[in-house]
Short mmCIF file of C-alpha atoms in Angstrom, two decimals:
data_model
loop_
_atom_site.label_atom_id
_atom_site.label_comp_id
_atom_site.label_asym_id
_atom_site.label_seq_id
_atom_site.Cartn_x
_atom_site.Cartn_y
_atom_site.Cartn_z
CA UNK A 1 -158.34 -108.23 -107.29
CA UNK A 2 -161.91 -107.13 -106.58
CA UNK A 3 -161.40 -104.83 -103.62
CA UNK A 4 -158.71 -102.74 -102.02
CA UNK A 5 -159.40 -104.33 -98.61
CA UNK A 6 -157.67 -107.56 -97.66
CA UNK A 7 -159.32 -110.38 -95.77
CA UNK A 8 -157.80 -112.84 -93.34
CA UNK A 9 -156.81 -116.30 -94.43
CA UNK A 10 -159.51 -117.72 -92.18
CA UNK A 11 -162.20 -115.90 -94.18
CA UNK A 12 -161.02 -117.00 -97.60
CA UNK A 13 -163.39 -119.12 -99.66
CA UNK A 14 -162.14 -122.60 -100.56
CA UNK A 15 -163.29 -125.72 -102.35
CA UNK A 16 -162.80 -128.57 -99.90
CA UNK A 17 -164.17 -131.48 -101.91
CA UNK A 18 -165.22 -132.47 -105.41
CA UNK A 19 -167.06 -135.53 -106.61
CA UNK A 20 -168.16 -136.96 -109.94
CA UNK A 21 -169.95 -139.96 -111.31
CA UNK A 22 -170.18 -141.26 -114.88
CA UNK A 23 -172.55 -144.18 -115.26
CA UNK A 24 -172.10 -146.14 -118.48
CA UNK A 25 -174.87 -148.55 -119.34
CA UNK A 26 -174.82 -152.13 -120.56
CA UNK A 27 -177.17 -153.08 -123.39
CA UNK A 28 -180.71 -153.47 -122.08
CA UNK A 29 -179.94 -151.51 -118.91
CA UNK A 30 -181.78 -148.39 -117.73
CA UNK A 31 -179.61 -146.51 -115.30
CA UNK A 32 -180.30 -144.25 -112.37
CA UNK A 33 -182.36 -141.09 -112.45
CA UNK A 34 -180.69 -137.65 -112.32
CA UNK A 35 -181.38 -137.10 -108.63
CA UNK A 36 -179.68 -140.39 -107.69
CA UNK A 37 -176.63 -139.54 -109.78
CA UNK A 38 -176.43 -136.09 -108.19
CA UNK A 39 -176.71 -137.58 -104.68
CA UNK A 40 -173.87 -140.02 -105.49
CA UNK A 41 -171.69 -137.17 -106.78
CA UNK A 42 -172.36 -135.22 -103.55
CA UNK A 43 -171.41 -138.24 -101.47
CA UNK A 44 -168.20 -138.58 -103.48
CA UNK A 45 -167.45 -134.90 -102.85
CA UNK A 46 -167.96 -135.39 -99.11
CA UNK A 47 -165.65 -138.39 -99.13
CA UNK A 48 -163.07 -136.36 -101.07
CA UNK A 49 -162.81 -133.85 -98.21
CA UNK A 50 -161.52 -136.50 -95.82
CA UNK A 51 -163.77 -135.03 -93.12
CA UNK A 52 -166.50 -136.75 -91.12
CA UNK A 53 -169.59 -136.99 -93.32
CA UNK A 54 -172.05 -136.33 -90.49
CA UNK A 55 -170.14 -133.22 -89.46
CA UNK A 56 -170.19 -132.04 -93.08
CA UNK A 57 -173.93 -132.60 -93.40
CA UNK A 58 -174.54 -130.66 -90.20
CA UNK A 59 -172.47 -127.75 -91.52
CA UNK A 60 -174.03 -127.52 -94.99
CA UNK A 61 -176.39 -124.55 -95.08
CA UNK A 62 -177.22 -124.42 -98.82
CA UNK A 63 -177.69 -126.98 -101.60
CA UNK A 64 -177.59 -125.46 -105.09
CA UNK A 65 -178.44 -127.73 -108.01
CA UNK A 66 -177.75 -126.73 -111.61
CA UNK A 67 -180.82 -126.73 -113.85
CA UNK A 68 -181.62 -130.29 -114.95
CA UNK A 69 -183.47 -130.82 -118.23
CA UNK A 70 -184.15 -134.54 -118.62
CA UNK A 71 -186.66 -135.35 -115.84
CA UNK A 72 -189.28 -133.25 -114.12
CA UNK A 73 -188.95 -132.66 -110.36
CA UNK A 74 -190.96 -130.22 -108.27
CA UNK A 75 -187.92 -129.52 -106.05
CA UNK A 76 -184.77 -131.29 -107.22
CA UNK A 77 -182.49 -129.40 -104.81
CA UNK A 78 -184.75 -130.18 -101.85
CA UNK A 79 -185.00 -133.83 -102.86
CA UNK A 80 -181.22 -134.01 -103.17
CA UNK A 81 -180.76 -132.55 -99.68
CA UNK A 82 -183.35 -134.94 -98.24
CA UNK A 83 -181.63 -137.99 -99.74
CA UNK A 84 -178.29 -136.79 -98.45
CA UNK A 85 -179.68 -136.40 -94.93
CA UNK A 86 -179.19 -132.63 -94.95
CA UNK A 87 -181.83 -130.61 -93.11
CA UNK A 88 -182.53 -126.90 -92.63
CA UNK A 89 -180.58 -125.94 -95.74
CA UNK A 90 -181.48 -123.39 -98.39
CA UNK A 91 -182.31 -125.43 -101.52
CA UNK A 92 -182.31 -123.84 -104.95
CA UNK A 93 -182.18 -124.92 -108.59
CA UNK A 94 -180.45 -122.59 -111.04
CA UNK A 95 -181.87 -121.08 -114.21
CA UNK A 96 -180.95 -122.62 -117.58
CA UNK A 97 -177.42 -122.14 -118.86
CA UNK A 98 -174.00 -123.74 -119.19
CA UNK A 99 -172.61 -120.68 -117.40
CA UNK A 100 -174.50 -121.53 -114.19
CA UNK A 101 -171.96 -123.85 -112.49
CA UNK A 102 -169.23 -121.20 -112.36
CA UNK A 103 -171.72 -118.45 -111.52
CA UNK A 104 -173.14 -120.45 -108.61
CA UNK A 105 -169.65 -121.46 -107.47
CA UNK A 106 -168.62 -117.81 -107.32
CA UNK A 107 -171.80 -116.83 -105.50
CA UNK A 108 -171.25 -119.66 -103.02
CA UNK A 109 -167.73 -118.37 -102.37
CA UNK A 110 -169.04 -114.86 -101.83
CA UNK A 111 -171.76 -116.12 -99.50
CA UNK A 112 -169.50 -118.19 -97.24
CA UNK A 113 -166.98 -115.37 -97.13
CA UNK A 114 -169.61 -112.84 -96.03
CA UNK A 115 -171.13 -115.22 -93.48
CA UNK A 116 -174.43 -115.47 -95.38
CA UNK A 117 -173.84 -119.23 -95.68
CA UNK A 118 -171.64 -121.60 -93.68
CA UNK A 119 -171.05 -124.30 -96.29
CA UNK A 120 -172.51 -124.81 -99.74
CA UNK A 121 -172.81 -127.74 -102.13
CA UNK A 122 -173.04 -126.89 -105.84
CA UNK A 123 -174.12 -129.97 -107.79
CA UNK A 124 -175.75 -131.04 -111.02
CA UNK A 125 -176.29 -133.93 -113.36
CA UNK A 126 -178.31 -135.56 -116.12
CA UNK A 127 -179.42 -139.08 -117.04
CA UNK A 128 -180.15 -138.61 -120.73
CA UNK A 129 -178.43 -141.89 -121.62
CA UNK A 130 -180.93 -143.65 -119.37
CA UNK A 131 -183.83 -141.90 -121.08
CA UNK A 132 -182.54 -142.91 -124.51
CA UNK A 133 -182.08 -146.50 -123.31
CA UNK A 134 -185.61 -146.54 -121.89
CA UNK A 135 -186.97 -145.26 -125.20
CA UNK A 136 -185.23 -148.00 -127.14
CA UNK A 137 -186.59 -150.59 -124.73
CA UNK A 138 -190.03 -148.96 -124.82
CA UNK A 139 -190.04 -148.91 -121.03
CA UNK A 140 -190.86 -146.17 -118.55
CA UNK A 141 -188.03 -145.65 -116.03
CA UNK A 142 -188.94 -146.65 -112.48
CA UNK A 143 -187.86 -143.30 -111.09
CA UNK A 144 -189.31 -140.61 -108.86
CA UNK A 145 -192.72 -139.93 -110.45
CA UNK A 146 -192.43 -136.85 -112.68
CA UNK A 147 -193.78 -133.73 -111.05
CA UNK A 148 -194.63 -130.27 -112.28
CA UNK A 149 -191.59 -128.12 -111.62
CA UNK A 150 -191.06 -124.44 -112.27
CA UNK A 151 -192.04 -123.44 -115.82
CA UNK A 152 -189.28 -123.80 -118.41
CA UNK A 153 -188.67 -121.13 -121.03
CA UNK A 154 -190.38 -121.71 -124.36
CA UNK A 155 -188.79 -121.19 -127.75
CA UNK A 156 -190.88 -118.05 -128.13
CA UNK A 157 -189.05 -116.65 -125.08
CA UNK A 158 -185.72 -117.05 -126.87
CA UNK A 159 -186.35 -116.48 -130.54
CA UNK A 160 -187.63 -113.84 -132.91
CA UNK A 161 -190.66 -115.09 -134.87
CA UNK A 162 -188.61 -114.89 -138.08
CA UNK A 163 -185.96 -117.21 -136.61
CA UNK A 164 -188.63 -119.72 -135.64
CA UNK A 165 -190.21 -119.50 -139.09
CA UNK A 166 -186.94 -120.57 -140.74
CA UNK A 167 -186.09 -123.34 -138.26
CA UNK A 168 -183.46 -121.53 -136.19
CA UNK A 169 -184.55 -122.69 -132.75
CA UNK A 170 -182.00 -125.15 -131.33
CA UNK A 171 -178.29 -124.87 -130.51
CA UNK A 172 -177.40 -127.03 -133.52
CA UNK A 173 -179.24 -124.47 -135.72
CA UNK A 174 -177.72 -121.31 -134.23
CA UNK A 175 -174.03 -122.01 -133.59
CA UNK A 176 -173.26 -122.52 -137.31
CA UNK A 177 -174.24 -118.88 -137.85
CA UNK A 178 -171.12 -118.00 -135.87
CA UNK A 179 -168.79 -120.65 -137.25
CA UNK A 180 -169.61 -119.73 -140.85
CA UNK A 181 -169.34 -116.00 -140.17
CA UNK A 182 -166.01 -116.12 -138.32
CA UNK A 183 -164.40 -118.25 -141.03
CA UNK A 184 -165.02 -115.47 -143.52
CA UNK A 185 -164.19 -112.66 -141.08
CA UNK A 186 -160.81 -114.20 -140.27
CA UNK A 187 -159.96 -114.88 -143.90
CA UNK A 188 -159.76 -118.63 -143.42
CA UNK A 189 -160.44 -121.08 -146.19
CA UNK A 190 -163.02 -123.76 -145.43
CA UNK A 191 -160.19 -126.30 -145.09
CA UNK A 192 -158.29 -124.07 -142.65
CA UNK A 193 -161.37 -123.49 -140.51
CA UNK A 194 -162.15 -127.21 -140.40
CA UNK A 195 -158.58 -128.03 -139.46
CA UNK A 196 -158.71 -125.56 -136.58
CA UNK A 197 -161.93 -127.19 -135.37
CA UNK A 198 -160.29 -130.61 -135.70
CA UNK A 199 -157.15 -129.50 -133.89
CA UNK A 200 -159.13 -128.05 -130.98
CA UNK A 201 -161.22 -131.21 -130.79
CA UNK A 202 -158.19 -133.49 -130.90
CA UNK A 203 -156.59 -131.58 -128.05
CA UNK A 204 -159.71 -131.97 -125.96
CA UNK A 205 -160.14 -135.63 -126.89
CA UNK A 206 -156.61 -136.33 -125.63
CA UNK A 207 -157.52 -134.77 -122.28
CA UNK A 208 -160.77 -136.73 -122.14
CA UNK A 209 -158.91 -139.97 -122.87
CA UNK A 210 -156.92 -139.45 -119.66
CA UNK A 211 -159.95 -138.43 -117.58
CA UNK A 212 -161.51 -141.44 -115.81
CA UNK A 213 -164.88 -139.66 -115.68
CA UNK A 214 -165.15 -139.01 -119.43
CA UNK A 215 -167.87 -140.56 -121.57
CA UNK A 216 -165.59 -141.31 -124.55
CA UNK A 217 -162.30 -142.49 -123.13
CA UNK A 218 -160.23 -142.56 -126.29
CA UNK A 219 -158.22 -140.08 -128.38
CA UNK A 220 -159.31 -138.76 -131.77
CA UNK A 221 -157.05 -137.23 -134.40
CA UNK A 222 -157.76 -133.86 -135.98
CA UNK A 223 -158.46 -135.62 -139.29
CA UNK A 224 -160.93 -138.05 -137.70
CA UNK A 225 -162.85 -135.10 -136.27
CA UNK A 226 -162.86 -132.86 -139.32
CA UNK A 227 -163.27 -135.48 -142.08
CA UNK A 228 -166.77 -136.83 -142.80
CA UNK A 229 -167.01 -140.61 -142.61
CA UNK A 230 -169.49 -143.38 -141.95
CA UNK A 231 -169.03 -142.86 -138.19
CA UNK A 232 -168.64 -139.08 -138.45
CA UNK A 233 -171.46 -137.85 -140.64
CA UNK A 234 -172.07 -134.27 -141.66
CA UNK A 235 -174.85 -132.80 -139.51
CA UNK A 236 -175.12 -129.02 -140.00
CA UNK A 237 -172.57 -127.13 -142.06
CA UNK A 238 -169.72 -126.96 -141.14
CA UNK A 239 -170.14 -129.54 -138.38
CA UNK A 240 -169.43 -133.23 -138.38
CA UNK A 241 -170.73 -135.39 -135.54
CA UNK A 242 -167.40 -135.16 -133.66
CA UNK A 243 -167.57 -131.36 -133.58
CA UNK A 244 -170.85 -131.31 -131.64
CA UNK A 245 -171.51 -131.63 -127.90
CA UNK A 246 -172.78 -135.04 -126.82
CA UNK A 247 -175.64 -134.66 -124.29
CA UNK A 248 -176.56 -138.37 -124.22
CA UNK A 249 -174.71 -139.19 -121.01
CA UNK A 250 -175.31 -140.20 -117.40
CA UNK A 251 -173.06 -137.82 -115.47
CA UNK A 252 -173.15 -135.77 -112.29
CA UNK A 253 -170.74 -133.62 -110.31
CA UNK A 254 -170.57 -131.76 -107.01
CA UNK A 255 -168.24 -129.43 -105.16
CA UNK A 256 -168.29 -128.20 -101.55
CA UNK A 257 -167.43 -124.61 -100.66
CA UNK A 258 -166.70 -123.10 -97.25
CA UNK A 259 -164.15 -120.86 -95.55
CA UNK A 260 -160.59 -121.81 -94.73
CA UNK A 261 -161.40 -121.57 -91.02
CA UNK A 262 -164.31 -124.02 -91.21
CA UNK A 263 -162.35 -126.35 -93.46
CA UNK A 264 -159.49 -126.64 -90.98
CA UNK A 265 -161.92 -126.99 -88.06
CA UNK A 266 -163.52 -129.97 -89.83
CA UNK A 267 -160.12 -131.58 -90.32
CA UNK A 268 -159.77 -131.04 -94.07
CA UNK A 269 -156.11 -131.29 -95.05
CA UNK A 270 -154.41 -128.14 -96.34
CA UNK A 271 -153.40 -129.85 -99.58
CA UNK A 272 -157.07 -130.43 -100.41
CA UNK A 273 -157.90 -126.73 -100.44
CA UNK A 274 -158.34 -124.77 -103.65
CA UNK A 275 -159.03 -121.07 -103.26
CA UNK A 276 -161.75 -119.25 -105.19
CA UNK A 277 -161.09 -115.93 -106.89
CA UNK A 278 -163.53 -113.44 -108.35
CA UNK A 279 -165.93 -114.09 -111.23
CA UNK A 280 -167.50 -112.02 -113.98
CA UNK A 281 -170.67 -112.50 -116.03
CA UNK A 282 -172.63 -110.88 -118.84
CA UNK A 283 -174.90 -111.73 -121.75
CA UNK A 284 -175.60 -111.05 -125.40
CA UNK A 285 -179.16 -110.17 -126.44
CA UNK A 286 -181.21 -113.34 -126.03
CA UNK A 287 -182.85 -112.94 -129.45
CA UNK A 288 -180.23 -113.96 -132.01
CA UNK A 289 -181.62 -111.51 -134.59
CA UNK A 290 -181.13 -108.67 -132.11
CA UNK A 291 -177.36 -109.12 -132.25
CA UNK A 292 -175.15 -106.71 -134.11
CA UNK A 293 -173.33 -109.52 -135.90
CA UNK A 294 -172.02 -113.07 -135.72
CA UNK A 295 -168.26 -112.56 -135.94
CA UNK A 296 -167.77 -111.78 -132.25
CA UNK A 297 -169.53 -112.40 -128.95
CA UNK A 298 -169.07 -109.02 -127.29
CA UNK A 299 -170.15 -110.28 -123.87
CA UNK A 300 -167.74 -113.22 -124.06
CA UNK A 301 -164.76 -111.01 -124.86
CA UNK A 302 -165.64 -108.50 -122.15
CA UNK A 303 -166.24 -111.17 -119.51
CA UNK A 304 -162.96 -112.97 -120.18
CA UNK A 305 -160.85 -109.80 -120.20
CA UNK A 306 -162.55 -108.41 -117.10
CA UNK A 307 -162.07 -111.71 -115.26
CA UNK A 308 -158.31 -111.43 -115.71
CA UNK A 309 -158.39 -107.77 -114.70
CA UNK A 310 -160.49 -108.21 -111.57
CA UNK A 311 -158.21 -111.05 -110.47
CA UNK A 312 -155.14 -108.88 -110.99
CA UNK A 313 -153.73 -111.05 -113.78
CA UNK A 314 -151.61 -109.68 -116.59
CA UNK A 315 -151.43 -113.11 -118.25
CA UNK A 316 -153.81 -115.99 -118.79
CA UNK A 317 -153.49 -118.68 -116.07
CA UNK A 318 -151.53 -121.85 -116.72
CA UNK A 319 -154.71 -123.93 -116.78
CA UNK A 320 -157.86 -123.04 -118.72
CA UNK A 321 -161.24 -124.54 -119.48
CA UNK A 322 -162.97 -122.93 -122.44
CA UNK A 323 -166.52 -124.04 -123.08
CA UNK A 324 -166.70 -126.19 -126.20
CA UNK A 325 -170.26 -127.09 -127.16
CA UNK A 326 -169.43 -126.13 -130.77
CA UNK A 327 -166.07 -125.07 -132.28
CA UNK A 328 -166.90 -121.35 -132.54
CA UNK A 329 -166.97 -120.98 -128.74
CA UNK A 330 -163.36 -122.00 -127.96
CA UNK A 331 -162.24 -120.32 -131.21
CA UNK A 332 -163.71 -116.98 -130.12
CA UNK A 333 -162.60 -117.38 -126.49
CA UNK A 334 -159.04 -118.34 -127.45
CA UNK A 335 -158.72 -115.19 -129.53
CA UNK A 336 -160.29 -112.99 -126.86
CA UNK A 337 -157.62 -114.24 -124.43
CA UNK A 338 -154.76 -114.10 -126.95
CA UNK A 339 -153.96 -117.81 -126.57
CA UNK A 340 -151.83 -119.54 -129.18
CA UNK A 341 -153.05 -122.18 -131.63
CA UNK A 342 -151.22 -124.84 -129.61
CA UNK A 343 -152.61 -123.88 -126.20
CA UNK A 344 -154.40 -126.61 -124.26
CA UNK A 345 -157.97 -125.32 -123.92
CA UNK A 346 -159.46 -127.87 -121.51
CA UNK A 347 -158.58 -129.67 -118.30
CA UNK A 348 -161.72 -131.81 -118.60
CA UNK A 349 -161.99 -133.07 -122.17
CA UNK A 350 -164.68 -130.98 -123.85
CA UNK A 351 -168.40 -131.40 -124.33
CA UNK A 352 -168.01 -133.83 -127.23
CA UNK A 353 -165.48 -136.23 -125.77
CA UNK A 354 -165.87 -135.87 -122.01
CA UNK A 355 -169.63 -135.55 -122.37
CA UNK A 356 -172.15 -132.75 -122.07
CA UNK A 357 -174.49 -133.13 -119.10
CA UNK A 358 -176.55 -130.28 -120.61
CA UNK A 359 -176.19 -127.31 -118.22
CA UNK A 360 -173.69 -128.98 -115.88
CA UNK A 361 -170.57 -129.57 -117.98
CA UNK A 362 -168.75 -126.79 -116.12
CA UNK A 363 -169.54 -128.57 -112.86
CA UNK A 364 -167.26 -131.34 -114.09
CA UNK A 365 -164.76 -128.72 -115.24
CA UNK A 366 -164.66 -127.34 -111.68
CA UNK A 367 -163.81 -130.83 -110.43
CA UNK A 368 -161.18 -131.36 -113.12
CA UNK A 369 -159.60 -127.97 -112.39
CA UNK A 370 -159.45 -128.75 -108.67
CA UNK A 371 -157.70 -132.05 -109.40
CA UNK A 372 -155.26 -130.35 -111.79
CA UNK A 373 -154.37 -127.63 -109.28
CA UNK A 374 -154.02 -130.12 -106.44
CA UNK A 375 -151.71 -132.22 -108.64
CA UNK A 376 -149.44 -129.23 -109.26
CA UNK A 377 -150.18 -128.94 -112.97
CA UNK A 378 -150.64 -125.21 -112.53
CA UNK A 379 -150.87 -122.62 -109.77
CA UNK A 380 -154.22 -121.30 -110.94
CA UNK A 381 -156.89 -121.91 -113.53
CA UNK A 382 -159.52 -120.02 -115.54
CA UNK A 383 -162.98 -121.56 -115.95
CA UNK A 384 -165.24 -120.11 -118.65
CA UNK A 385 -168.82 -121.26 -119.26
CA UNK A 386 -171.30 -120.35 -122.01
CA UNK A 387 -175.07 -120.67 -121.83
CA UNK A 388 -177.94 -120.89 -124.29
CA UNK A 389 -177.00 -119.66 -127.81
CA UNK A 390 -173.64 -117.84 -127.36
CA UNK A 391 -175.83 -115.84 -124.96
CA UNK A 392 -174.75 -116.11 -121.32
CA UNK A 393 -171.10 -115.94 -120.28
CA UNK A 394 -169.38 -116.38 -116.93
CA UNK A 395 -165.78 -116.96 -115.86
CA UNK A 396 -163.94 -117.40 -112.56
CA UNK A 397 -160.35 -118.13 -111.44
CA UNK A 398 -159.27 -120.84 -108.99
CA UNK A 399 -155.96 -120.71 -107.06
CA UNK A 400 -153.54 -123.04 -105.31
CA UNK A 401 -152.46 -120.33 -102.85
CA UNK A 402 -154.61 -118.07 -100.64
CA UNK A 403 -156.37 -115.11 -102.24
CA UNK A 404 -156.14 -112.04 -100.05
CA UNK A 405 -158.99 -110.02 -101.55
CA UNK A 406 -162.73 -110.64 -101.08
CA UNK A 407 -164.54 -112.63 -103.75
CA UNK A 408 -166.65 -110.52 -106.10
CA UNK A 409 -169.12 -111.77 -108.68
CA UNK A 410 -169.39 -108.90 -111.15
CA UNK A 411 -172.16 -108.48 -113.69
CA UNK A 412 -171.16 -106.41 -116.74
CA UNK A 413 -174.68 -106.21 -118.18
CA UNK A 414 -175.24 -102.48 -117.80
CA UNK A 415 -171.97 -101.66 -119.57
CA UNK A 416 -172.56 -104.27 -122.25
CA UNK A 417 -176.05 -102.95 -123.00
CA UNK A 418 -174.90 -99.33 -123.02
CA UNK A 419 -172.09 -100.01 -125.49
CA UNK A 420 -173.68 -102.60 -127.76
CA UNK A 421 -173.35 -102.10 -131.50
CA UNK A 422 -176.06 -101.15 -133.96
CA UNK A 423 -178.66 -103.85 -134.59
CA UNK A 424 -180.32 -103.97 -138.03
CA UNK A 425 -184.07 -103.90 -138.38
CA UNK A 426 -185.48 -107.33 -139.25
CA UNK A 427 -187.80 -107.47 -142.26
CA UNK A 428 -190.41 -110.18 -142.64
CA UNK A 429 -191.30 -110.15 -146.33
CA UNK A 430 -188.55 -108.92 -148.65
CA UNK A 431 -187.92 -109.01 -152.38
CA UNK A 432 -184.81 -107.54 -153.92
CA UNK A 433 -181.01 -107.61 -153.77
CA UNK A 434 -179.19 -108.56 -150.59
CA UNK A 435 -175.83 -109.80 -149.34
CA UNK A 436 -175.33 -113.03 -147.39
CA UNK A 437 -174.38 -112.27 -143.77
CA UNK A 438 -174.29 -115.86 -142.51
CA UNK A 439 -176.22 -119.13 -142.68
CA UNK A 440 -177.03 -122.56 -141.35
CA UNK A 441 -177.35 -125.53 -143.70
CA UNK A 442 -178.66 -128.95 -142.70
CA UNK A 443 -177.55 -132.26 -144.22
CA UNK A 444 -179.67 -135.34 -144.81
CA UNK A 445 -178.58 -138.64 -143.29
CA UNK A 446 -176.83 -139.52 -146.57
CA UNK A 447 -174.64 -136.39 -146.39
CA UNK A 448 -176.46 -134.31 -148.99
CA UNK A 449 -177.41 -130.65 -148.42
CA UNK A 450 -181.10 -130.64 -147.53
CA UNK A 451 -182.13 -127.10 -146.61
CA UNK A 452 -180.66 -123.81 -145.48
CA UNK A 453 -181.62 -120.73 -143.47
CA UNK A 454 -179.83 -117.54 -144.49
CA UNK A 455 -179.44 -114.20 -142.75
CA UNK A 456 -178.95 -111.44 -145.31
CA UNK A 457 -178.44 -107.66 -145.40
CA UNK A 458 -180.33 -105.37 -147.77
CA UNK A 459 -178.75 -102.33 -149.49
CA UNK A 460 -180.30 -100.26 -146.66
CA UNK A 461 -178.45 -102.50 -144.16
CA UNK A 462 -181.63 -104.09 -142.89
CA UNK A 463 -181.73 -107.80 -142.13
CA UNK A 464 -183.94 -110.47 -143.66
CA UNK A 465 -184.04 -114.24 -143.47
CA UNK A 466 -184.41 -116.56 -146.43
CA UNK A 467 -184.58 -120.19 -147.43
CA UNK A 468 -182.98 -121.80 -150.49
CA UNK A 469 -184.79 -123.90 -153.09
CA UNK A 470 -182.07 -123.79 -155.73
CA UNK A 471 -179.65 -126.72 -155.95
CA UNK A 472 -176.80 -124.58 -157.30
CA UNK A 473 -177.07 -122.15 -154.38
CA UNK A 474 -177.15 -125.01 -151.87
CA UNK A 475 -174.03 -126.45 -153.47
CA UNK A 476 -172.28 -123.08 -153.36
CA UNK A 477 -172.93 -122.88 -149.61
CA UNK A 478 -170.99 -126.11 -148.98
CA UNK A 479 -168.41 -126.24 -151.77
CA UNK A 480 -165.56 -124.65 -149.82
CA UNK A 481 -163.93 -123.50 -153.05
CA UNK A 482 -165.13 -119.92 -152.79
CA UNK A 483 -166.30 -118.06 -149.71
CA UNK A 484 -170.03 -117.35 -149.93
CA UNK A 485 -170.31 -115.02 -146.93
CA UNK A 486 -170.59 -111.55 -148.42
CA UNK A 487 -171.87 -112.88 -151.75
CA UNK A 488 -174.66 -111.02 -153.56
CA UNK A 489 -178.02 -112.54 -154.34
CA UNK A 490 -181.65 -111.78 -154.93
CA UNK A 491 -184.49 -112.52 -152.53
CA UNK A 492 -188.08 -113.13 -153.55
CA UNK A 493 -191.22 -113.82 -151.53
CA UNK A 494 -192.67 -117.31 -151.91
CA UNK A 495 -196.31 -118.32 -151.76
CA UNK A 496 -195.59 -120.18 -148.51
CA UNK A 497 -194.73 -116.98 -146.62
CA UNK A 498 -190.95 -117.53 -146.79
CA UNK A 499 -188.35 -115.49 -148.56
CA UNK A 500 -186.12 -117.40 -150.99
CA UNK A 501 -182.59 -116.37 -151.90
CA UNK A 502 -180.72 -117.06 -155.13
CA UNK A 503 -177.01 -116.38 -155.50
CA UNK A 504 -176.02 -114.25 -158.48
#
């Protein structure tokens, strides 16, 4: 594992309790605010331990809350602790990112093991379904008055000006760049790529259907997911609705971390304990145009392989949770790990079918993995989370049996930066021949191609972006009969300041 020195069983970091809540709303109902959902999840986690709740509250020395996006709080973690009756605890809200739950879990394990903290709650949640319901009812939720919290990143912090100019500024805009590029790189036809997306989704939907905390508690077939229909419209090529994460949920989760010694002293039963191994993190360049390509996430591959290595594993654990906001993420992660096409890639149900509480999906995955390990479905499990735009990556392993080595939370960033591939220069105005590297294409509500943003390479291997105003080129991008990635075209500068690309 992470160190040559062993530690005693008493020092080993364990999860002693997990709790979740999924609040489904009746028509005309506005549900609870995020803080209230998070508090309920924490209370459920305390109850799950079987220990005295007052003794637990007295022992908790840190409350970490995963970044919450839907409502503005000045100090969400502090408010959560206050409503739980926890005093004198370190209270902290994480940065943005779907990788944060596993990162904070691993840090909590490291902190209790070193004695820096005695007991830690890691929790998170969202009430976006309530906000949507309130909007439909044209009512303001009667929640904690919104307060100015810490500044959130702006789009300009994430994106190159050229990306913003062409409308590449949201996850739904960026992830297709990868899905379209990897289809061509792997030699898949459009139909084959869509079937793989459908198969992965169907596998996750089956898991979600058996998970009492999932938002959509029913199975979906691969064909239902991959085939456009009245209930499954095309959104952004190549995605249908059922291929995309669903953030409109009311969900929260929590887990409690301490040492084996403290757990036993509090009366937590041995069969409740799940041991925490080491974790690994790293990131791609935040600016999507500063990436060497879109056929691999270098940080993802390195993080997953190093996680197995640092945990002393020659094979992938029996249980896995691969982040699944869009199909390209589990597709890339499955290949990085060498998992088969039939491998079960989630213990939770996926961000489409279980639900995507924005940054906190992996908080629910932690809970699901704990339940799976406790139930004997596997001796250990790998949790992998992805944040932002295929940007941030973190993974950790959980165990049924004690882990004799100290927990480490490694950051691979220095190595990743030192060994990153060549990044093309980005041109603003460009006229001349170029080759299509990848693209995003948006559909109208009636399923017709509406507009596209292309990333192209010039003969000098520089990069430029372009729009499309030619119906034949738009049709070629979606036809599926012939792969367009790698096709030649001609770019010209328009009067509106955009480049336009025409296939030849």
